[in-house]
Amino acid sequence: RTTIWESRVELLEYEQALQTELKFEEQSIKAKMDHDDDTLRACWELCANCVGLWEDLLKTRKNKIRPYTLRQFEACRVYTRLIDHGTRILAKLHEYDLEAVMLRKLLNQKVYRVPKRGRWYDRLALVQSKKKDRQTKKQVLALCIEGIQDPTVHSIDLHKLHRWVHKLQRDLAIPKREQLDFSYLKLRKPEKRIIYGERVSEAVIGRKAIWRADDGAECSVEELSLSYYKKQGYQQGHHTEGGMISMLFMFLFWDIVFAPMDGVFETPYQTAPLDMGSDAFYAGRVSMINERIGEIEQGKFLELITQVDERERSRETVCIGVNWKYTTEELLQMAECIGAIALSSLCRLLAEEFGQRRGGMPDLCCWDYESKRCIFVEVKGPGDSLSETQKAWIDTLAGFGLNVEVCHVQVWTGDDMLL
């Protein structure tokens, strides 16, 4: 029902941009398979040939008022994505000076690929810091402060910039009274815990290991860890991988998610608006989202959850992020244990980029309602290590003041009686 392109020219520009991006992807796959620098350079040439056109389109589009949802169908957005990928090619080719120039060009526009701005700041800081002189360090520090003050940078990306500022202020020996203070962020490292269990299956790459539970039954490494935390006083818990947090978010933002917006609902059978998996979701509803986050901070979250639960649970409405196996009591208890401030911060994080943020959430969510405490646990079996996405989530949750642990499960090699 929505007019996507205002003219035939815009449609043809968009199609041409997609064709160029397709050629780039084909060349990238070939370069990855052949490990060939010449093919990588050919990839970058495709990007380089688009830079002038991209900058011209930016000048004509930046002042154009249009729903953010529809900007994803513009040629300029495709070229922005292409040049973003091109900076990674330059990194592989060790063309760091040119990479820095392109990253700065990407940061100078605030229309397309907005969720990537935090990564661009972080990468530009890393590239520039290859020069170790004092003047360069001052420039990198100014860049990171610019990133922290940029309202479009998502909260999950701020922690890396905070670390840069801490390091650079220390390296430059800036007096304490002149340093930026991030103590209010409660930056702290997550606890590391080691527990032992009996692995029943052989260690096979790509196959999930089977362990022995306390009652002798077979279980997964996450279920083994869950039983351990229940012994530590966390009476309830689930292996959710963020499932409960996603459900709490959907309940708290149900009316905003399904608000009537142009171009996002085309059939009555959608489980989410069409822009739910893109950065357009947040940009198009920012005022409503900020108002709702304020209500959560004021402690109205239990009422909001209850209203949606009472209306939708009886018919088990199909909706993205919702799993009806979690009971009303569990959701309300978990929300209380998280608390208003941390819950509002989590909701902002998911609202900014729901499609991307659900990956990497900790495996376990445990709580003790009597003492109003909760803990998020990332479980790692023998030989497993944290991904960058998981590290980002752990740092972010800790920054929100929540208890986070990384639980390493090791194979017990001692006597069976001790096990």
Short mmCIF file of C-alpha atoms in Angstrom, two decimals:
data_model
loop_
_atom_site.label_atom_id
_atom_site.label_comp_id
_atom_site.label_asym_id
_atom_site.label_seq_id
_atom_site.Cartn_x
_atom_site.Cartn_y
_atom_site.Cartn_z
CA ARG A 1 0.00 0.00 0.00
CA THR A 2 3.01 2.28 0.40
CA THR A 3 4.80 4.09 -2.42
CA ILE A 4 8.41 3.01 -1.97
CA TRP A 5 10.11 4.91 -4.82
CA GLU A 6 9.00 8.42 -5.70
CA SER A 7 10.19 8.07 -9.31
CA ARG A 8 11.39 5.52 -11.82
CA VAL A 9 14.87 7.07 -11.62
CA GLU A 10 15.09 6.25 -7.89
CA LEU A 11 14.09 2.63 -8.57
CA LEU A 12 16.74 2.28 -11.30
CA GLU A 13 19.39 3.82 -8.99
CA TYR A 14 18.44 1.29 -6.31
CA GLU A 15 18.64 -1.65 -8.73
CA GLN A 16 22.02 -0.49 -10.02
CA ALA A 17 23.33 -0.22 -6.46
CA LEU A 18 22.17 -3.78 -5.72
CA GLN A 19 23.91 -5.07 -8.85
CA THR A 20 27.17 -3.43 -7.76
CA GLU A 21 26.81 -4.91 -4.28
CA LEU A 22 26.20 -8.36 -5.78
CA LYS A 23 29.44 -8.12 -7.79
CA PHE A 24 31.25 -7.10 -4.59
CA GLU A 25 29.87 -10.10 -2.68
CA GLU A 26 30.86 -12.51 -5.48
CA GLN A 27 34.39 -11.08 -5.54
CA SER A 28 34.60 -11.27 -1.72
CA ILE A 29 33.66 -14.95 -1.72
CA LYS A 30 36.25 -15.63 -4.42
CA ALA A 31 38.93 -13.74 -2.47
CA LYS A 32 38.11 -15.68 0.69
CA MET A 33 38.41 -19.01 -1.12
CA ASP A 34 41.56 -18.14 -3.08
CA HIS A 35 43.30 -16.10 -0.34
CA ASP A 36 44.19 -13.71 -3.14
CA ASP A 37 45.14 -10.06 -2.46
CA ASP A 38 44.55 -9.12 -6.10
CA THR A 39 40.91 -10.21 -5.82
CA LEU A 40 40.61 -8.24 -2.58
CA ARG A 41 41.94 -5.17 -4.38
CA ALA A 42 39.36 -5.73 -7.12
CA CYS A 43 36.69 -5.74 -4.38
CA TRP A 44 37.91 -2.42 -3.07
CA GLU A 45 38.00 -0.96 -6.60
CA LEU A 46 34.27 -1.67 -6.88
CA CYS A 47 33.74 0.30 -3.68
CA ALA A 48 36.13 3.09 -4.66
CA ASN A 49 34.26 3.64 -7.93
CA CYS A 50 31.06 4.25 -5.94
CA VAL A 51 32.43 6.80 -3.46
CA GLY A 52 31.85 9.86 -5.67
CA LEU A 53 28.30 8.75 -6.57
CA TRP A 54 27.61 7.97 -2.90
CA GLU A 55 28.71 11.44 -1.79
CA ASP A 56 26.58 13.10 -4.48
CA LEU A 57 23.52 11.09 -3.40
CA LEU A 58 24.16 12.01 0.24
CA LYS A 59 24.00 15.70 -0.62
CA THR A 60 20.63 15.31 -2.36
CA ARG A 61 19.10 12.93 0.21
CA LYS A 62 20.26 14.20 3.62
CA ASN A 63 17.65 16.98 3.88
CA LYS A 64 14.87 14.90 2.37
CA ILE A 65 12.14 14.15 4.91
CA ARG A 66 11.10 10.52 4.59
CA PRO A 67 10.08 7.68 6.97
CA TYR A 68 13.24 5.91 8.09
CA THR A 69 11.68 2.56 7.17
CA LEU A 70 11.68 3.49 3.50
CA ARG A 71 15.31 4.64 3.47
CA GLN A 72 16.41 1.01 3.28
CA PHE A 73 15.18 1.02 -0.33
CA GLU A 74 17.42 3.91 -1.36
CA ALA A 75 20.54 3.47 -3.47
CA CYS A 76 22.47 5.63 -1.02
CA ARG A 77 21.86 3.15 1.79
CA VAL A 78 23.14 0.29 -0.36
CA TYR A 79 26.30 2.24 -1.20
CA THR A 80 26.78 3.09 2.49
CA ARG A 81 26.61 -0.62 3.32
CA LEU A 82 28.99 -1.38 0.46
CA ILE A 83 31.57 1.17 1.62
CA ASP A 84 31.25 -0.12 5.20
CA HIS A 85 32.17 -3.61 3.93
CA GLY A 86 34.91 -2.00 1.85
CA THR A 87 36.64 -0.69 4.98
CA ARG A 88 37.02 -4.29 6.14
CA ILE A 89 38.71 -5.12 2.83
CA LEU A 90 41.12 -2.22 3.37
CA ALA A 91 41.91 -3.61 6.83
CA LYS A 92 42.81 -6.98 5.31
CA LEU A 93 45.03 -5.21 2.77
CA HIS A 94 46.70 -3.19 5.60
CA GLU A 95 45.68 0.04 3.86
CA TYR A 96 45.10 1.70 7.22
CA ASP A 97 45.41 5.35 6.15
CA LEU A 98 42.76 4.91 3.44
CA GLU A 99 40.59 2.91 5.84
CA ALA A 100 40.71 5.80 8.32
CA VAL A 101 39.63 8.25 5.60
CA MET A 102 36.63 6.08 4.66
CA LEU A 103 35.62 5.52 8.28
CA ARG A 104 35.62 9.27 8.84
CA LYS A 105 33.44 9.73 5.72
CA LEU A 106 30.99 7.15 7.10
CA LEU A 107 30.87 8.95 10.46
CA ASN A 108 30.32 12.33 8.81
CA GLN A 109 26.88 11.18 7.59
CA LYS A 110 24.16 10.34 10.14
CA VAL A 111 21.43 9.07 7.84
CA TYR A 112 22.34 5.47 6.94
CA ARG A 113 23.68 2.47 8.91
CA VAL A 114 23.25 4.39 12.16
CA PRO A 115 23.60 1.28 14.41
CA LYS A 116 27.12 0.75 13.04
CA ARG A 117 28.43 4.12 14.25
CA GLY A 118 29.78 2.66 17.49
CA ARG A 119 31.83 0.10 15.55
CA TRP A 120 33.12 2.81 13.20
CA TYR A 121 34.33 4.93 16.12
CA ASP A 122 35.99 1.91 17.75
CA ARG A 123 37.70 0.80 14.55
CA LEU A 124 38.87 4.33 13.66
CA ALA A 125 40.36 4.67 17.16
CA LEU A 126 42.23 1.38 16.66
CA VAL A 127 43.54 2.41 13.22
CA GLN A 128 44.69 5.83 14.36
CA SER A 129 46.31 4.46 17.52
CA LYS A 130 48.84 2.51 15.42
CA LYS A 131 50.88 5.70 15.65
CA LYS A 132 52.18 5.93 19.21
CA ASP A 133 53.15 9.63 19.44
CA ARG A 134 51.48 11.85 22.02
CA GLN A 135 49.72 14.09 19.49
CA THR A 136 48.04 11.09 17.85
CA LYS A 137 46.91 9.78 21.25
CA LYS A 138 45.28 13.15 21.93
CA GLN A 139 43.46 12.95 18.60
CA VAL A 140 42.23 9.42 19.36
CA LEU A 141 41.06 10.55 22.80
CA ALA A 142 39.09 13.40 21.20
CA LEU A 143 37.58 10.92 18.72
CA CYS A 144 36.43 8.56 21.49
CA ILE A 145 34.91 11.43 23.48
CA GLU A 146 33.09 12.49 20.31
CA GLY A 147 31.73 8.93 20.02
CA ILE A 148 30.57 8.87 23.65
CA GLN A 149 28.77 12.18 23.16
CA ASP A 150 27.17 11.02 19.89
CA PRO A 151 23.50 10.32 20.75
CA THR A 152 23.18 7.90 17.83
CA VAL A 153 25.79 5.47 19.23
CA HIS A 154 24.04 2.51 20.81
CA SER A 155 24.59 1.76 24.49
CA ILE A 156 26.13 -1.66 23.87
CA ASP A 157 28.94 0.01 21.86
CA LEU A 158 29.78 2.62 24.49
CA HIS A 159 31.78 0.27 26.71
CA LYS A 160 34.55 -0.12 24.13
CA LEU A 161 34.81 3.67 23.82
CA HIS A 162 34.93 3.99 27.61
CA ARG A 163 37.84 1.54 27.70
CA TRP A 164 39.66 3.59 25.06
CA VAL A 165 39.21 6.76 27.11
CA HIS A 166 40.45 5.05 30.30
CA LYS A 167 43.54 3.75 28.50
CA LEU A 168 44.37 7.00 26.70
CA GLN A 169 43.90 9.15 29.80
CA ARG A 170 46.31 6.86 31.62
CA ASP A 171 48.84 6.84 28.77
CA LEU A 172 48.73 10.63 28.48
CA ALA A 173 49.11 10.99 32.27
CA ILE A 174 46.12 13.33 32.43
CA PRO A 175 45.59 14.57 36.02
CA LYS A 176 42.77 12.82 37.86
CA ARG A 177 40.79 16.04 38.28
CA GLU A 178 40.75 16.53 34.47
CA GLN A 179 39.80 12.96 33.53
CA LEU A 180 36.34 11.91 32.41
CA ASP A 181 34.68 9.96 35.20
CA PHE A 182 32.77 6.79 34.29
CA SER A 183 32.42 5.43 37.81
CA TYR A 184 28.64 5.85 37.58
CA LEU A 185 28.62 3.11 34.93
CA LYS A 186 29.68 0.50 37.51
CA LEU A 187 32.22 -0.93 35.08
CA ARG A 188 33.36 -4.22 36.56
CA LYS A 189 34.56 -7.55 35.33
CA PRO A 190 32.14 -10.50 35.52
CA GLU A 191 32.87 -13.30 37.95
CA LYS A 192 34.47 -16.44 36.56
CA ARG A 193 33.35 -19.72 38.06
CA ILE A 194 34.60 -23.27 37.49
CA ILE A 195 32.42 -26.29 38.20
CA TYR A 196 33.04 -29.96 37.50
CA GLY A 197 30.89 -32.70 36.05
CA GLU A 198 30.96 -36.12 34.45
CA ARG A 199 30.82 -36.05 30.66
CA VAL A 200 29.01 -39.12 29.32
CA SER A 201 29.64 -38.63 25.60
CA GLU A 202 32.95 -38.43 23.78
CA ALA A 203 34.25 -35.00 22.81
CA VAL A 204 33.27 -34.55 19.14
CA ILE A 205 33.65 -31.22 17.33
CA GLY A 206 30.28 -29.88 16.21
CA ARG A 207 28.27 -32.22 18.44
CA LYS A 208 26.76 -31.14 21.76
CA ALA A 209 28.27 -32.99 24.72
CA ILE A 210 26.11 -35.06 27.10
CA TRP A 211 26.72 -34.81 30.86
CA ARG A 212 25.54 -36.66 33.94
CA ALA A 213 22.98 -34.84 36.10
CA ASP A 214 22.78 -35.14 39.90
CA ASP A 215 20.02 -37.74 39.63
CA GLY A 216 22.07 -39.83 37.18
CA ALA A 217 20.10 -38.81 34.10
CA GLU A 218 21.72 -37.40 30.99
CA CYS A 219 21.67 -33.63 30.57
CA SER A 220 23.25 -30.72 28.68
CA VAL A 221 26.07 -28.56 30.01
CA GLU A 222 23.57 -25.74 30.57
CA GLU A 223 21.24 -27.97 32.61
CA LEU A 224 24.22 -29.13 34.69
CA SER A 225 25.11 -25.50 35.42
CA LEU A 226 21.50 -24.62 36.19
CA SER A 227 21.40 -27.27 38.92
CA TYR A 228 24.58 -25.79 40.41
CA TYR A 229 23.08 -22.29 40.68
CA LYS A 230 19.92 -23.63 42.25
CA LYS A 231 22.14 -25.05 45.01
CA GLN A 232 23.59 -21.55 45.44
CA GLY A 233 20.19 -20.19 46.44
CA TYR A 234 18.74 -19.20 43.07
CA GLN A 235 15.51 -21.11 43.47
CA GLN A 236 14.28 -20.54 39.92
CA GLY A 237 16.02 -20.37 36.59
CA HIS A 238 15.85 -21.23 32.91
CA HIS A 239 18.19 -21.96 30.06
CA THR A 240 16.73 -19.13 27.99
CA GLU A 241 19.57 -17.57 25.95
CA GLY A 242 17.73 -14.28 26.39
CA GLY A 243 14.25 -15.69 25.83
CA MET A 244 12.80 -14.23 29.03
CA ILE A 245 14.36 -10.82 28.41
CA SER A 246 12.95 -10.75 24.87
CA MET A 247 9.50 -11.67 26.21
CA LEU A 248 9.63 -8.98 28.90
CA PHE A 249 10.59 -6.44 26.24
CA MET A 250 7.70 -7.46 23.96
CA PHE A 251 5.19 -7.28 26.81
CA LEU A 252 6.44 -3.85 27.89
CA PHE A 253 6.43 -2.48 24.32
CA TRP A 254 3.50 -4.43 22.83
CA ASP A 255 1.41 -1.39 21.89
CA ILE A 256 4.49 0.39 20.46
CA VAL A 257 5.57 -2.66 18.43
CA PHE A 258 2.09 -2.92 16.90
CA ALA A 259 1.51 0.83 16.56
CA PRO A 260 0.09 1.73 13.12
CA MET A 261 3.07 2.97 11.10
CA ASP A 262 3.35 3.58 7.37
CA GLY A 263 4.66 0.61 5.41
CA VAL A 264 5.24 -1.82 8.30
CA PHE A 265 1.95 -3.78 8.34
CA GLU A 266 0.83 -5.20 5.01
CA THR A 267 -1.10 -8.31 6.15
CA PRO A 268 -3.03 -9.24 9.32
CA TYR A 269 -0.84 -12.33 9.77
CA GLN A 270 2.45 -10.64 10.68
CA THR A 271 4.07 -11.60 13.99
CA ALA A 272 5.95 -8.28 13.99
CA PRO A 273 6.18 -5.06 11.98
CA LEU A 274 8.29 -5.32 8.82
CA ASP A 275 10.96 -3.01 10.26
CA MET A 276 11.38 -4.95 13.52
CA GLY A 277 14.68 -6.48 12.40
CA SER A 278 16.19 -3.22 11.19
CA ASP A 279 17.46 0.03 12.66
CA ALA A 280 14.30 1.69 11.31
CA PHE A 281 12.24 0.32 14.23
CA TYR A 282 13.93 2.55 16.81
CA ALA A 283 14.33 5.58 14.57
CA GLY A 284 10.66 5.60 13.61
CA ARG A 285 9.32 5.29 17.18
CA VAL A 286 11.99 7.03 19.26
CA SER A 287 9.60 9.40 21.06
CA MET A 288 7.20 6.58 22.03
CA ILE A 289 10.12 4.39 23.15
CA ASN A 290 11.63 7.12 25.31
CA GLU A 291 8.27 7.78 26.94
CA ARG A 292 7.81 4.07 27.72
CA ILE A 293 11.34 3.77 29.14
CA GLY A 294 10.47 6.65 31.46
CA GLU A 295 7.38 4.77 32.67
CA ILE A 296 9.48 1.64 33.34
CA GLU A 297 11.98 3.70 35.34
CA GLN A 298 9.07 5.02 37.42
CA GLY A 299 8.16 1.44 38.38
CA LYS A 300 5.10 0.91 36.15
CA PHE A 301 6.55 -2.21 34.50
CA LEU A 302 4.58 -4.79 36.51
CA GLU A 303 1.30 -3.16 35.52
CA LEU A 304 2.29 -3.07 31.84
CA ILE A 305 3.35 -6.73 31.84
CA THR A 306 0.16 -7.84 33.59
CA GLN A 307 -2.11 -5.98 31.15
CA VAL A 308 -0.60 -7.63 28.07
CA ASP A 309 -0.38 -11.04 29.73
CA GLU A 310 -4.06 -11.04 30.74
CA ARG A 311 -5.13 -9.99 27.25
CA GLU A 312 -2.93 -12.28 25.12
CA ARG A 313 -2.05 -15.42 27.13
CA SER A 314 -5.44 -17.16 26.85
CA ARG A 315 -5.14 -17.28 23.05
CA GLU A 316 -1.34 -17.61 22.99
CA THR A 317 -0.93 -14.89 20.38
CA VAL A 318 1.93 -15.65 18.00
CA CYS A 319 4.45 -12.84 18.27
CA ILE A 320 8.19 -12.50 17.71
CA GLY A 321 10.17 -12.88 20.93
CA VAL A 322 7.27 -14.44 22.86
CA ASN A 323 7.38 -17.98 24.25
CA TRP A 324 4.33 -18.89 26.31
CA LYS A 325 6.20 -21.58 28.29
CA TYR A 326 7.27 -18.83 30.69
CA THR A 327 4.51 -18.32 33.26
CA THR A 328 3.07 -14.98 34.35
CA GLU A 329 4.53 -15.46 37.84
CA GLU A 330 8.01 -16.14 36.45
CA LEU A 331 7.96 -13.04 34.25
CA LEU A 332 6.77 -10.75 37.04
CA GLN A 333 9.28 -12.15 39.52
CA MET A 334 12.15 -11.84 37.07
CA ALA A 335 11.20 -8.26 36.23
CA GLU A 336 11.15 -7.34 39.93
CA CYS A 337 14.52 -8.97 40.55
CA ILE A 338 16.11 -7.10 37.63
CA GLY A 339 14.72 -3.80 38.91
CA ALA A 340 13.32 -0.72 37.18
CA ILE A 341 16.56 0.99 36.14
CA ALA A 342 18.34 -2.10 34.76
CA LEU A 343 15.13 -3.28 33.04
CA SER A 344 14.69 0.08 31.32
CA SER A 345 18.32 -0.04 30.12
CA LEU A 346 17.84 -3.56 28.75
CA CYS A 347 14.68 -2.48 26.94
CA ARG A 348 16.45 0.48 25.33
CA LEU A 349 19.16 -1.88 24.13
CA LEU A 350 16.66 -4.22 22.47
CA ALA A 351 14.60 -1.34 21.06
CA GLU A 352 17.70 0.09 19.35
CA GLU A 353 18.26 -3.06 17.29
CA PHE A 354 16.03 -5.98 18.24
CA GLY A 355 17.01 -8.13 15.27
CA GLN A 356 20.72 -8.01 16.11
CA ARG A 357 20.77 -7.79 19.89
CA ARG A 358 19.11 -11.11 20.76
CA GLY A 359 22.20 -13.03 19.66
CA GLY A 360 24.90 -13.52 22.26
CA MET A 361 22.73 -13.15 25.36
CA PRO A 362 23.87 -15.26 28.35
CA ASP A 363 22.62 -18.85 28.46
CA LEU A 364 21.07 -18.90 31.93
CA CYS A 365 18.73 -16.56 33.73
CA CYS A 366 18.38 -17.40 37.45
CA TRP A 367 16.68 -15.57 40.31
CA ASP A 368 15.70 -15.78 43.97
CA TYR A 369 12.48 -13.86 44.51
CA GLU A 370 12.70 -13.79 48.31
CA SER A 371 15.98 -11.89 48.30
CA LYS A 372 15.12 -10.02 45.05
CA ARG A 373 18.35 -11.02 43.31
CA CYS A 374 19.06 -12.39 39.86
CA ILE A 375 22.06 -13.54 37.88
CA PHE A 376 22.88 -14.03 34.20
CA VAL A 377 25.29 -16.83 33.35
CA GLU A 378 27.18 -17.63 30.17
CA VAL A 379 28.06 -21.34 30.21
CA LYS A 380 31.20 -22.66 28.53
CA GLY A 381 32.14 -26.32 28.24
CA PRO A 382 35.73 -27.61 27.97
CA GLY A 383 37.63 -25.80 25.22
CA ASP A 384 34.88 -23.24 24.53
CA SER A 385 35.65 -19.52 24.53
CA LEU A 386 33.58 -16.35 24.52
CA SER A 387 32.64 -14.73 21.22
CA GLU A 388 32.96 -10.95 20.79
CA THR A 389 29.15 -10.64 20.86
CA GLN A 390 28.97 -12.56 24.14
CA LYS A 391 31.73 -10.39 25.64
CA ALA A 392 29.80 -7.27 24.64
CA TRP A 393 26.62 -8.56 26.32
CA ILE A 394 28.48 -9.54 29.49
CA ASP A 395 30.13 -6.11 29.75
CA THR A 396 26.83 -4.39 29.06
CA LEU A 397 24.86 -6.34 31.69
CA ALA A 398 27.61 -5.74 34.25
CA GLY A 399 27.50 -2.05 33.31
CA PHE A 400 23.78 -2.03 34.11
CA GLY A 401 24.64 -3.20 37.63
CA LEU A 402 23.40 -6.77 37.12
CA ASN A 403 25.20 -9.87 38.39
CA VAL A 404 26.90 -11.72 35.55
CA GLU A 405 29.09 -14.82 35.64
CA VAL A 406 30.96 -16.93 33.12
CA CYS A 407 30.64 -20.54 34.24
CA HIS A 408 33.34 -22.88 32.91
CA VAL A 409 32.33 -26.55 33.15
CA GLN A 410 35.30 -28.91 33.37
CA VAL A 411 35.47 -32.70 33.23
CA TRP A 412 36.04 -34.22 36.65
CA THR A 413 38.97 -36.63 36.50
CA GLY A 414 39.11 -37.66 40.15
CA ASP A 415 37.43 -40.43 42.10
CA ASP A 416 33.76 -41.15 41.37
CA MET A 417 32.87 -40.87 45.06
CA LEU A 418 34.24 -37.34 45.16
CA LEU A 419 32.22 -36.48 42.05
#
